[in-house]
Short mmCIF file of C-alpha atoms and ligand atoms in Angstrom, two decimals:
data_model
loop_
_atom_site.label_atom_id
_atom_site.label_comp_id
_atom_site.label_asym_id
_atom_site.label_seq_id
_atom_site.Cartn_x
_atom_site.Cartn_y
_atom_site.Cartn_z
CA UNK S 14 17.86 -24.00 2.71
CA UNK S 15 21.58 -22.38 2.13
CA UNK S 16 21.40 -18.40 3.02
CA UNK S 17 25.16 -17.98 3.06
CA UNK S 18 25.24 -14.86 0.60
CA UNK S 19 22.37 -13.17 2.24
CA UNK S 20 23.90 -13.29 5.45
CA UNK S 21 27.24 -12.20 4.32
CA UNK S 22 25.53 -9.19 2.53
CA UNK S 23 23.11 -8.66 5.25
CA UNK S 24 26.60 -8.58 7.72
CA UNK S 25 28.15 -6.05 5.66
CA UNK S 26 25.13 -4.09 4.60
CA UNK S 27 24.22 -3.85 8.60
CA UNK S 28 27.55 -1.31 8.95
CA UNK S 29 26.59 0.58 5.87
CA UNK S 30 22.78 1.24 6.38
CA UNK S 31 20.49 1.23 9.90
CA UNK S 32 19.40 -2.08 10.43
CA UNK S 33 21.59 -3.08 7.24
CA UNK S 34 18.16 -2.02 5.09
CA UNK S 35 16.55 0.93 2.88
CA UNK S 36 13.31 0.62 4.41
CA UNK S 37 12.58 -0.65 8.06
CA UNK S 38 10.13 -4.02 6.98
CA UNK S 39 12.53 -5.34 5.18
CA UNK S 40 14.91 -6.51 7.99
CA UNK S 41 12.67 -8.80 8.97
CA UNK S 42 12.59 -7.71 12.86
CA UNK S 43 8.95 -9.00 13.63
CA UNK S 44 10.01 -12.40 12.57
CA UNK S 45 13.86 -12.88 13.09
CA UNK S 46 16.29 -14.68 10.98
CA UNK S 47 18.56 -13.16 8.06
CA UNK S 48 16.18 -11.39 4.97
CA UNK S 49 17.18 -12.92 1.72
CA UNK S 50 18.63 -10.60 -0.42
CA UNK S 51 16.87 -10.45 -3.67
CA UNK S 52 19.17 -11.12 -7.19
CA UNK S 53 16.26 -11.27 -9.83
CA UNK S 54 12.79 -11.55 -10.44
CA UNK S 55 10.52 -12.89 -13.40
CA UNK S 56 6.86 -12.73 -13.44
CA UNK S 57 5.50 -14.47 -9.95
CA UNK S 58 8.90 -15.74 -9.02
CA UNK S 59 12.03 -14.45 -7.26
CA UNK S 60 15.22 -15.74 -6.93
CA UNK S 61 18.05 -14.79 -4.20
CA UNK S 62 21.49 -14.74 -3.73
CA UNK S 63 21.80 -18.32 -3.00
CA UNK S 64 20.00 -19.17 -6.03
CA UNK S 65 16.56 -20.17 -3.84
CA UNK S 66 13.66 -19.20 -6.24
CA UNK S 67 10.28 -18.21 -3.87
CA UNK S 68 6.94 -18.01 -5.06
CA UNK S 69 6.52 -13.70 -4.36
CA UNK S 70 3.27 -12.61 -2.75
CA UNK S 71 5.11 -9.30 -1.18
CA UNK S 72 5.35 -7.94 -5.47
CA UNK S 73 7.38 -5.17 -4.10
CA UNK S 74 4.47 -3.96 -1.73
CA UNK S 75 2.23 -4.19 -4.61
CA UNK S 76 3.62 -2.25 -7.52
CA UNK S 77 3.94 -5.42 -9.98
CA UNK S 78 0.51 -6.50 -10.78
CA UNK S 79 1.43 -7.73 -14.21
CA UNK S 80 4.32 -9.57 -12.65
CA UNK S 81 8.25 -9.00 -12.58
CA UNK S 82 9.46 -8.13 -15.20
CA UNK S 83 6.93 -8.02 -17.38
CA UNK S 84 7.85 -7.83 -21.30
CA UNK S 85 5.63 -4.64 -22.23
CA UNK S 86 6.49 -2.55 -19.22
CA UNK S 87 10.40 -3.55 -19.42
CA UNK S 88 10.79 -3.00 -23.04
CA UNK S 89 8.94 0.27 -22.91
CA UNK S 90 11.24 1.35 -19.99
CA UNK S 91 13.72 0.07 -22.18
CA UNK S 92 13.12 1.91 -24.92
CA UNK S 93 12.48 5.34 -23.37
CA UNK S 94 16.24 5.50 -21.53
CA UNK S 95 17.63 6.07 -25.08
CA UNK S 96 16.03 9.16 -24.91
CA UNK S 97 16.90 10.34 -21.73
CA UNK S 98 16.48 9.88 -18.28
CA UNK S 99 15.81 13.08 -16.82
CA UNK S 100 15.17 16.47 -18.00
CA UNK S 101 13.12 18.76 -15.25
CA UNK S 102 10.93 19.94 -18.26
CA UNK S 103 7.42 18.86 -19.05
CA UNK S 104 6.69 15.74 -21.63
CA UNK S 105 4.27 14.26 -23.77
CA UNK S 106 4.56 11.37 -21.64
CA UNK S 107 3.02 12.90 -18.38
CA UNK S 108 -0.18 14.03 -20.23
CA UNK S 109 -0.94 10.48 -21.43
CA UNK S 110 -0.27 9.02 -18.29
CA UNK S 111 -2.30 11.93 -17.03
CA UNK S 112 -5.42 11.26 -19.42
CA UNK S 113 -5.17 7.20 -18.70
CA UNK S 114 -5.14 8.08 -14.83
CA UNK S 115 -8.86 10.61 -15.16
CA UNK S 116 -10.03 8.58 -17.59
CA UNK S 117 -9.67 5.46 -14.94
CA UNK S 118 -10.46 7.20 -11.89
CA UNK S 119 -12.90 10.51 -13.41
CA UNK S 120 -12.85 12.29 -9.57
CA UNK S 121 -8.85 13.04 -9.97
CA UNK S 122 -9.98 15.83 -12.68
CA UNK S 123 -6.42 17.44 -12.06
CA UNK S 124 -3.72 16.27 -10.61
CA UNK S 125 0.44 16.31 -9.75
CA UNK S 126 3.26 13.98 -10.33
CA UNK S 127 5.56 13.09 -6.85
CA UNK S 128 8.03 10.58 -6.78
CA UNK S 129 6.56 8.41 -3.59
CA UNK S 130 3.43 7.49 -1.87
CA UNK S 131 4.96 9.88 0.96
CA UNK S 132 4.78 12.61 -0.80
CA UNK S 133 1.31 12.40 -2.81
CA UNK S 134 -0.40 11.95 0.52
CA UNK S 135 1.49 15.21 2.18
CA UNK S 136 0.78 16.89 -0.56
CA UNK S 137 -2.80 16.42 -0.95
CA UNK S 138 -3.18 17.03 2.53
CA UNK S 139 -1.31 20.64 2.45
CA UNK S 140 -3.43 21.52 -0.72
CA UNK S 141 -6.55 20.79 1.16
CA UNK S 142 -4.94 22.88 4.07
CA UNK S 143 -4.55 25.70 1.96
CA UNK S 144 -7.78 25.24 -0.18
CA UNK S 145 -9.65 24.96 3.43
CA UNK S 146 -8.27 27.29 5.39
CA UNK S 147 -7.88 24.92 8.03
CA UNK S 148 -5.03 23.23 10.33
CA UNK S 149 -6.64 19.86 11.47
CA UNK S 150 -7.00 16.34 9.46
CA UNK S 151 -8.81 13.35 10.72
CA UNK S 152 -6.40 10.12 10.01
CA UNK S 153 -7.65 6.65 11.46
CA UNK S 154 -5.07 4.73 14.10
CA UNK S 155 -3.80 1.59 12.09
CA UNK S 156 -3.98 3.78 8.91
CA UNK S 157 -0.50 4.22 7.33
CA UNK S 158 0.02 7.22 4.77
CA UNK S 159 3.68 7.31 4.31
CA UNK S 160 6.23 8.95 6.83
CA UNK S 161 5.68 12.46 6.65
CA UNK S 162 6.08 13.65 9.99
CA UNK S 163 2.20 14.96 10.54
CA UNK S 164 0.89 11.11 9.68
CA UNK S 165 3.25 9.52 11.67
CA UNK S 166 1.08 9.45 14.21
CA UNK S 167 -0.72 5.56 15.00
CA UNK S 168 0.80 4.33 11.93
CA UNK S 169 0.64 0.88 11.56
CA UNK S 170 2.33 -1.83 10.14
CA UNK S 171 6.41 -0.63 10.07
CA UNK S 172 5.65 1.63 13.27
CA UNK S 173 3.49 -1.25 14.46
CA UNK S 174 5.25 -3.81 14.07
CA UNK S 175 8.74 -1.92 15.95
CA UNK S 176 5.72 -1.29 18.77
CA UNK S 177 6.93 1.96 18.58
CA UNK S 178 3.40 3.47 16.85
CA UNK S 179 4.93 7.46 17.40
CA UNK S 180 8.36 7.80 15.94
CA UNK S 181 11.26 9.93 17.72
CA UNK S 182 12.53 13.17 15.55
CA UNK S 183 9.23 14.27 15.48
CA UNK S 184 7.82 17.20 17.31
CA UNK S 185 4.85 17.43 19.11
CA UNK S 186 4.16 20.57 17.79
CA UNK S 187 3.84 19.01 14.10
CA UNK S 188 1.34 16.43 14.90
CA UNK S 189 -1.09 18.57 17.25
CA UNK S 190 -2.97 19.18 14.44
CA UNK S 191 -3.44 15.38 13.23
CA UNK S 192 -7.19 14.01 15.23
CA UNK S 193 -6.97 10.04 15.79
CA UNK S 194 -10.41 8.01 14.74
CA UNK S 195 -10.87 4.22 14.82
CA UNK S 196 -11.57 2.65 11.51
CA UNK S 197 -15.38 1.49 11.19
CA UNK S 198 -16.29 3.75 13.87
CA UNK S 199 -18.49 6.12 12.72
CA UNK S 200 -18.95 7.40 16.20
CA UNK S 201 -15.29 8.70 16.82
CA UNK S 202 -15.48 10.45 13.54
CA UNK S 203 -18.46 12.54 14.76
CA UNK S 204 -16.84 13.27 18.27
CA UNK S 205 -13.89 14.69 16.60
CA UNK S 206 -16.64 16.88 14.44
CA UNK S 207 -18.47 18.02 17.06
CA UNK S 208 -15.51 19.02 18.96
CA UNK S 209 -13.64 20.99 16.02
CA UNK S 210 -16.64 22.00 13.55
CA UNK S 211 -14.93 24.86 12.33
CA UNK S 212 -11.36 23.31 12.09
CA UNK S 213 -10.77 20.26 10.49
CA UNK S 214 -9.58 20.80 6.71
CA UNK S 215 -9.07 17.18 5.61
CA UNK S 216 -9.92 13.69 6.43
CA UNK S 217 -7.58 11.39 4.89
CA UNK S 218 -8.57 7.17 4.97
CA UNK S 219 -7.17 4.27 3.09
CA UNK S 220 -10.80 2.92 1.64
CA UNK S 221 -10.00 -0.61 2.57
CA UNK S 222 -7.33 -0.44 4.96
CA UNK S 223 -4.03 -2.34 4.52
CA UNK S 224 -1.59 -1.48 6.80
CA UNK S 225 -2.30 -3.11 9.84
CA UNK S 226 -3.13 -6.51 7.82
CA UNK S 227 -6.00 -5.97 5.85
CA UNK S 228 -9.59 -4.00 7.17
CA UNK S 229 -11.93 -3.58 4.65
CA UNK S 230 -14.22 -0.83 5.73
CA UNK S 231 -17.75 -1.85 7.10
CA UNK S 232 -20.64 -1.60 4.25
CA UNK S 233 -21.89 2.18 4.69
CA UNK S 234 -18.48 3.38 6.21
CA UNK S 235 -17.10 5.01 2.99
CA UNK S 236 -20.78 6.49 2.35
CA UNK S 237 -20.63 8.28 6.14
CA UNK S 238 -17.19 9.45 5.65
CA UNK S 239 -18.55 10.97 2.46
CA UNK S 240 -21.51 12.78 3.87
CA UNK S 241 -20.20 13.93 7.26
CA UNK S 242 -17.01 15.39 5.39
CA UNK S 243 -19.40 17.53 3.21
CA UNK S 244 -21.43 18.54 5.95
CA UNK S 245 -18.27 19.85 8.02
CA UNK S 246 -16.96 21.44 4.09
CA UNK S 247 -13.75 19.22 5.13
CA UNK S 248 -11.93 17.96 1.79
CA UNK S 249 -12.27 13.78 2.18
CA UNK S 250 -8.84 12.47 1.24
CA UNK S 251 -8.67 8.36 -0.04
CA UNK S 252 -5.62 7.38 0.05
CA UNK S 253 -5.46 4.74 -2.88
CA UNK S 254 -1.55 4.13 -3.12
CA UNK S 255 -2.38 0.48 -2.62
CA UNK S 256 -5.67 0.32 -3.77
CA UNK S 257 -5.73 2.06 -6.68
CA UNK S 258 -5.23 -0.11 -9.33
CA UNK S 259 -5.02 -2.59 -7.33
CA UNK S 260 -9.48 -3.04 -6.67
CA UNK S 261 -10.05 -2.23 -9.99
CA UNK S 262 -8.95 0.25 -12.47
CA UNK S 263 -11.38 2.84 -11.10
CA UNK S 264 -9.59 1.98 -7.01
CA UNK S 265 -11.15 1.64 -4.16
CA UNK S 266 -13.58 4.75 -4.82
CA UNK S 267 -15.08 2.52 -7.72
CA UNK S 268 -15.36 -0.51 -6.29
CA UNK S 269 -17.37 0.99 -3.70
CA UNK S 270 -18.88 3.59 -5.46
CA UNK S 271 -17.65 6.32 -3.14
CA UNK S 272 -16.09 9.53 -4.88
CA UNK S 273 -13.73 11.47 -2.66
CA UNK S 274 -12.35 14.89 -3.52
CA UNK S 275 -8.94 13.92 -3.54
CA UNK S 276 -7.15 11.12 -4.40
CA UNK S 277 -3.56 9.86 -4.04
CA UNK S 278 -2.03 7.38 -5.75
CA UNK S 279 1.79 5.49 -6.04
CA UNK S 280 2.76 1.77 -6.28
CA UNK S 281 1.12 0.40 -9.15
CA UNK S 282 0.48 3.79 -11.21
CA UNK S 283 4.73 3.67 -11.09
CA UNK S 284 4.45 0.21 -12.53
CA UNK S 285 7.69 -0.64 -10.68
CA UNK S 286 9.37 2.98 -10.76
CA UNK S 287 8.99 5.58 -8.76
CA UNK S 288 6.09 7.85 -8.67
CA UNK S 289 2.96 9.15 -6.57
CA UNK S 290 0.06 11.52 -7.73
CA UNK S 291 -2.30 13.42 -6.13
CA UNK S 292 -5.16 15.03 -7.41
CA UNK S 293 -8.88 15.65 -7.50
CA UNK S 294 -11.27 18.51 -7.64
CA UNK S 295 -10.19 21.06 -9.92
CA UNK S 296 -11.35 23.76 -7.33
CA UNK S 297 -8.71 22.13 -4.94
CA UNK S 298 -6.27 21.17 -7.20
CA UNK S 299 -6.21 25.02 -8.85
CA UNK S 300 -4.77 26.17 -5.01
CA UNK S 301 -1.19 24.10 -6.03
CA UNK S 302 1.55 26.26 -7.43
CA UNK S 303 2.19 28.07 -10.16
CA UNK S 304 -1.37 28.22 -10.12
CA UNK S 305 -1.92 28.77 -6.64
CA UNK S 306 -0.58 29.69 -3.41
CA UNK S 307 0.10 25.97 -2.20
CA UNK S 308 3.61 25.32 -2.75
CA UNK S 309 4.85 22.15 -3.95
CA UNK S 310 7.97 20.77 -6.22
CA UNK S 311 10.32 17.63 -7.41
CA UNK S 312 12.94 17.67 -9.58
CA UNK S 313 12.31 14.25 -10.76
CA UNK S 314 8.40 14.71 -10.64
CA UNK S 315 6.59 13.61 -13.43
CA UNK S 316 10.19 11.24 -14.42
CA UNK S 317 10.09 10.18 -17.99
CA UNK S 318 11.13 6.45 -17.04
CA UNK S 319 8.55 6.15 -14.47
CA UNK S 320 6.11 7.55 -16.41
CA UNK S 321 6.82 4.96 -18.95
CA UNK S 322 6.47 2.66 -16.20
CA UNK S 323 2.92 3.51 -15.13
CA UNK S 324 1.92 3.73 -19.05
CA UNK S 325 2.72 0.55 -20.25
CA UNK S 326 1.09 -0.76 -16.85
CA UNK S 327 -2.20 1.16 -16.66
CA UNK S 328 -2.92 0.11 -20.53
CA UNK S 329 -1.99 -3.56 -20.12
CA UNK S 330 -4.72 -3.72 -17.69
CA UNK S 331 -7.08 -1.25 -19.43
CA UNK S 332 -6.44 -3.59 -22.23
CA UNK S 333 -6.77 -6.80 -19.92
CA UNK S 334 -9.65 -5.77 -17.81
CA UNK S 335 -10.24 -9.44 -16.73
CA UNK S 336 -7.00 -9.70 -14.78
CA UNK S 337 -9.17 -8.30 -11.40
CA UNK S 338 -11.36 -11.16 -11.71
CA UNK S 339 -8.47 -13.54 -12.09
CA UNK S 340 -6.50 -11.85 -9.27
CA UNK S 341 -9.64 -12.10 -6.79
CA UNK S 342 -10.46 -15.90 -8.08
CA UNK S 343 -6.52 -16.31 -7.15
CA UNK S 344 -6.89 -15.14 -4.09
CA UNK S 345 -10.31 -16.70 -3.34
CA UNK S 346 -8.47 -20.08 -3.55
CA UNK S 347 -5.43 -19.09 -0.88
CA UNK S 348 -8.19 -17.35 1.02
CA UNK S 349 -10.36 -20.79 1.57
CA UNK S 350 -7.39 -22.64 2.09
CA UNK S 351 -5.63 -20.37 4.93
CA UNK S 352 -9.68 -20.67 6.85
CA UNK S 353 -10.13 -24.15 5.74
CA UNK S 354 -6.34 -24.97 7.41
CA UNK S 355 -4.80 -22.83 9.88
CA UNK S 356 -6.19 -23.08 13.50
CA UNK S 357 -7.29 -19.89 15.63
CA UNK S 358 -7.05 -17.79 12.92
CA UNK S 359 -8.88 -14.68 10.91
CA UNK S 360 -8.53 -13.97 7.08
CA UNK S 361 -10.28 -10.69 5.65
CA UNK S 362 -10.08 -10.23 1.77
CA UNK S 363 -11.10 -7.28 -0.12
CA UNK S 364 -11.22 -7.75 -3.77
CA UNK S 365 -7.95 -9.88 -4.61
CA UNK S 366 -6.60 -8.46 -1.27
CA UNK S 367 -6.32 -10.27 2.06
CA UNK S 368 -4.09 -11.19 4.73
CA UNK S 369 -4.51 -13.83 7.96
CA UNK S 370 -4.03 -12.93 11.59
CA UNK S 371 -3.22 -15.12 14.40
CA UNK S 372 -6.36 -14.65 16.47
CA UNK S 373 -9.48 -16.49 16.11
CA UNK S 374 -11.92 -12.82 16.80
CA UNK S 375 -13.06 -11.11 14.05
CA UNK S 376 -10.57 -7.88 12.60
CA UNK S 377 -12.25 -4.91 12.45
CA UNK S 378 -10.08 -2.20 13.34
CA UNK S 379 -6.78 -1.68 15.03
CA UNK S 380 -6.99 -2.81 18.17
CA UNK S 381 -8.56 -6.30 17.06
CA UNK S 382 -5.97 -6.28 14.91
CA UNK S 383 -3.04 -6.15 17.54
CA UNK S 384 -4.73 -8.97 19.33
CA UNK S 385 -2.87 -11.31 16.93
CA UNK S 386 -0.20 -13.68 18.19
CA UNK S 387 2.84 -12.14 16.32
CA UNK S 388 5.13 -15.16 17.17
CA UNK S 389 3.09 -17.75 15.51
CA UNK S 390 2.98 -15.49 12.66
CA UNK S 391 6.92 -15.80 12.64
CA UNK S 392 6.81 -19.10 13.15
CA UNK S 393 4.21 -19.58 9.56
CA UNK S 394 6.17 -16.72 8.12
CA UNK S 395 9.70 -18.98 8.13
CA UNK S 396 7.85 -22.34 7.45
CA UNK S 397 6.40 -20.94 3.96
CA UNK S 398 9.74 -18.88 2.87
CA UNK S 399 11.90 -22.60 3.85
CA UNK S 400 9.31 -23.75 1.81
CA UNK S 401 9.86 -21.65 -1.12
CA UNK S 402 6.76 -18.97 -0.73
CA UNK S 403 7.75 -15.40 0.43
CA UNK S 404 5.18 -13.64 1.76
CA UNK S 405 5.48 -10.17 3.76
CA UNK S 406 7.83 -10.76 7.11
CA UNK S 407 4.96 -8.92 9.29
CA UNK S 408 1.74 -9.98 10.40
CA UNK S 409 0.50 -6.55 9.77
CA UNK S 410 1.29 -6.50 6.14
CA UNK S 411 -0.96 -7.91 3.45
CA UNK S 412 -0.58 -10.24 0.20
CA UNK S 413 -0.27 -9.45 -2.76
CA UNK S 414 -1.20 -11.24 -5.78
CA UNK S 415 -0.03 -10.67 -9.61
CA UNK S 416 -1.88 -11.22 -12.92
CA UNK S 417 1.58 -13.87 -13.55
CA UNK S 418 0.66 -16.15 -10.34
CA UNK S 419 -0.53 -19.54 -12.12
CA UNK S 420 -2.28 -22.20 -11.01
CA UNK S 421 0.34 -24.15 -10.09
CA UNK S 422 2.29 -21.69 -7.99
CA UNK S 423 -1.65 -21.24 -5.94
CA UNK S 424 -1.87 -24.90 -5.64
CA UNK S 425 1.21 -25.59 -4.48
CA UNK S 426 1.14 -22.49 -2.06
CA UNK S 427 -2.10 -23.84 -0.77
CA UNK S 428 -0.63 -27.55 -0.10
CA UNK S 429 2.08 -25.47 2.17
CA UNK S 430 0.29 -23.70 4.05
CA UNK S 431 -1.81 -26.65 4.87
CA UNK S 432 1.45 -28.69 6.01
CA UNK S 433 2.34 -25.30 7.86
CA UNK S 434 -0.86 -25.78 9.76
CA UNK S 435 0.45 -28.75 11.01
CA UNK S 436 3.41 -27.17 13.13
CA UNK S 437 1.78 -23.93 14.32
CA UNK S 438 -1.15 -25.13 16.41
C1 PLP O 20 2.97 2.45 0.66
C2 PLP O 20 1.97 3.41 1.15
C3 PLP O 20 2.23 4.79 1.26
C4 PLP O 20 3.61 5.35 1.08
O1 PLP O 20 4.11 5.18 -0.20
P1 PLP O 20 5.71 5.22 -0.41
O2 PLP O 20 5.86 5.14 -1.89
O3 PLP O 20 6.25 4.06 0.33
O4 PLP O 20 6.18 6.52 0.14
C5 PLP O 20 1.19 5.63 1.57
N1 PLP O 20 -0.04 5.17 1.80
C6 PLP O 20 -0.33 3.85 1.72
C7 PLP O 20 -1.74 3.40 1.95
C8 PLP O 20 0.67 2.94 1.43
O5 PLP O 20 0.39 1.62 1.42
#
C-alpha cells in the first residue's frame, strides 16, 4: 500500500502541531507507523491522500451514524450557510433541536448547547456542584469524560493508551475533589459513600463504558448507581456523548431503563459538527445562568450549522427507527466472526457497540481491560488498514458502525479479519 502523501503531510504537520495531530489518538502512537491522512469520505467509506479507499469503523469517533456524507444532513448544512454562520443570538433552530432532543430522551427536561463533549460533561458537573452544594464527584477509573482538568483523572483510552493515566499541567489541588470507583463494583461506590456522606455532589458514569474498549455495565449496575445516588441526594450524571443516539434514540438511559438526572450529550446529536448538551432536571438545570447562579457561556453555543447538523440527523433516525436493529445485526455478524476467528481473545458488544481485546479473560472493568496484549493489537490493527478496513489505532477504543455499512463491506471485513487471525497467533 503507497502512503507517500501521508507521510509527507504527517512530516510537515509534525513541526506545525504536537505530535503533527489535533487530537492525541490520531497519531497512531499505540500502534506505530504513519496515520493516513484523510481526503474524503462517502457513506461507510474513506479515501486518503494516496487515493487508498478503507472500509471506516472509527466514523469520526462515532458522530456519523447515517454515514459520511450523508445527502439530508449535507444539503441541510448546505442550505443553512446561506443564511449565516454565526450570530451569538438565539434561533428557531435550537428550540427544534431542543424539542427533538426531550422528546427522545424525556429526563433532559431542560437543557444547554456547548460546542464539545468536554464541555457538556464540565458543565453538568459544575451545575450539579452548585445545585448540591457540594465539592466531590464520583467518576469510575477507565471512564473518559473529556479533558477538563477535574476528569482527567484515570482516564482511559488517549491517557491510557500514552500510559500516562494523570496528565501534567494539572494541579493536584483541582482533582482532590474527583473520588475514583471501579466500574461494576458496586462495593467501591459505597466505600466512597460511607466515607463522604455529606460531600459528594455528583456521580458522573458512561452507562456502557467505551473508553477503555468497550464495558457494558453488569445487569443491576445502572439500577444501584440510581438508588445509592438518591439515597446520598448526589445528582447521578450519564454521560451519553457516545451512547446517546448511538443505543437507541432514547441512549443508554433507555435501553436500560435507567433515568439519571442529568444527561450529557455530543457526537452524534452534532451530526458531524460541533456541539455538546447538557441537561436534565429542571430543578438542576434552573441553577445555570441567567437563570441561576451557575455560570456558564459559548459564543458559538447553540451554532446554527451544527444545529442543522444534529436536526437533519436526529429526524433521519426518528424517521428510520429500524437503523438500531440493522446497526446491532451489523455488528452481531463482525462480533461472531472476531470470537469465531481470532485466538486468545475477548469481544464485549453492547447494542451495535463492541470492541476485541487481546486477552483471553473476561473484560469487566479497567484493570481486566489493561491485561490486553497491546502489541498484537498493533500488529491486527496494520493487517486490517493494509487490508483496506480502518478501525480505531488503539486497543482501548471501540467500533463504530453506520446505518451506510452494507453487506458487502461486513462480509468482506469479516473474511479479513479471519486471514488476520492467521498471522497474530
Ligand atoms: C468523546 C467523549 C467525550 C468528549 O467529547 P469531545 O467532543 O471530544 O470533547 C466525553 N465523554 C465521552 C464518553 C466521550 O466518548
Amino acid at each position: 500500500m503507497k502512503i507517500e502523501e501521508s507521510k509527507t503531510l504527517f512530516e510537515k504537520s509534525r513541526e506545525y502541531f504536537p505530535g503533527g495531530v489535533n487530537s492525541p489518538v490520531r497519531a497512531f502512537g499505540s500502534v506505530g507507523g504513519v496515520p493516513v491522512f484523510v481526503k474524503r469520505a462517502s457513506g461507510s467509506h474513506i479515501f486518503d491522500e494516496d487515493g487508498n479507499e478503507y472500509i471506516d469503523y472509527v466514523n469520526s469517533w462515532g458522530p456519523s451514524i447515517l454515514g459520511h456524507a450523508c445527502g439530508p444532513v449535507v444539503e441541510a448544512v448546505r442550505e443553512a450557510c446561506l443564511y449565516g454562520l454565526s450570530f451569538g443570538a438565539p434561533t428557531r433552530k435550537e428550540l427544534v433541536l431542543g424539542t427533538l432532543i426531550r422528546e427522545c430522551i424525556p429526563s433532559m427536561e431542560m437543557m444547554r448547547m456547548v460546542s464539545s463533549g468536554t464541555e457538556a460533561v464540565m458543565s453538568a458537573i459544575r451545575a450539579a456542584r452548585g445545585y448540591t452544594g457540594r465539592d466531590k464527584i464520583i467518576k469510575f477509573i477507565g471512564c473518559y469524560h473529556g479533558h477538563s482538568d477535574g476528569l482527567l483523572v484515570k482516564a482511559g483510552s488517549g491517557a491510557l493508551t500514552e500510559s500516562a493515566p494523570d496528565s501534567a499541567g494539572v494541579p493536584a489541588s483541582y482533582t482532590q475533589h474527583t473520588l475514583l470507583a471501579r466500574y461494576n463494583d458496586e462495593d467501591s461506590v459505597k466505600k466512597l459513600f460511607s466515607e463522604f456522606p455529606d460531600d459528594i455532589g455528583a456521580l458522573v458514569v458512561e452507562p456502557v463504558a467505551a473508553n477503555m474498549g468497550l464495558v457494558p455495565p453488569k445487569p443491576g449496575f445502572l439500577g444501584f448507581l440510581r438508588e445509592i445516588t438518591a439515597k446520598y441526594g448526589a445528582v447521578l450524571i450519564f454521560d451519553e456523548v457516545i451512547t446517546g443516539f448511538r443505543m437507541g434514540l432514547g441512549g443508554a438511559q433507555g435501553y436500560y431503563g435507567v433515568t439519571p438526572d442529568m444527561t450529557a450529550l455530543g457526537k452524534i446529536a452534532g451530526g458531524g459538527m460541533p456541539m455538546g448538551v447538557y441537561g436534565g432536571r429542571k430543578e438542576i438545570m434552573e441553577v445555570v445562568s441567567p437563570l441561576g447562579k451557575v455560570y456558564q457561556a459559548g459564543t458559538l453555543s447553540g451554532n446554527p450549522i451544527a444545529t442543522t447538523a444534529g436536526i437533519a440527523t436526529i429526524r433521519t433516525l426518528m424517521e428510520q427507527p429500524g437503523i438500531y436493529s440493522s446497526l446491532e445485526e451489523k455488528a452481531g455478524k463482525l462480533v461472531k466472526t472476531l470470537k469465531e476467528t481470532l485466538p486468545e481473545t475477548w469481544v464485549n458488544q453492547a447494542g451495535s457497540l463492541f470492541s476485541v481485546f487481546f486477552t483471553k479473560d473476561q473484560v469487566v472493568d479497567f484493570d481486566t481491560a489493561l491485561a490486553s496484549d497491546t502489541v498484537k493489537y498493533g500488529t491486527y490493527f496494520h493487517y486490517l488498514l493494509e487490508h483496506g478496513i480502518y478501525t480505531a489505532p488503539s486497543q482501548f477504543e471501540i467500533l463504530f458502525l453506520s446505518a451506510a455499512h452494507t453487506d458487502e463491506d461486513i462480509e468482506k471485513t469479516c473474511s479479513i479479519i479471519k486471514d488476520a487471525a492467521g498471522i497474530i497467533s
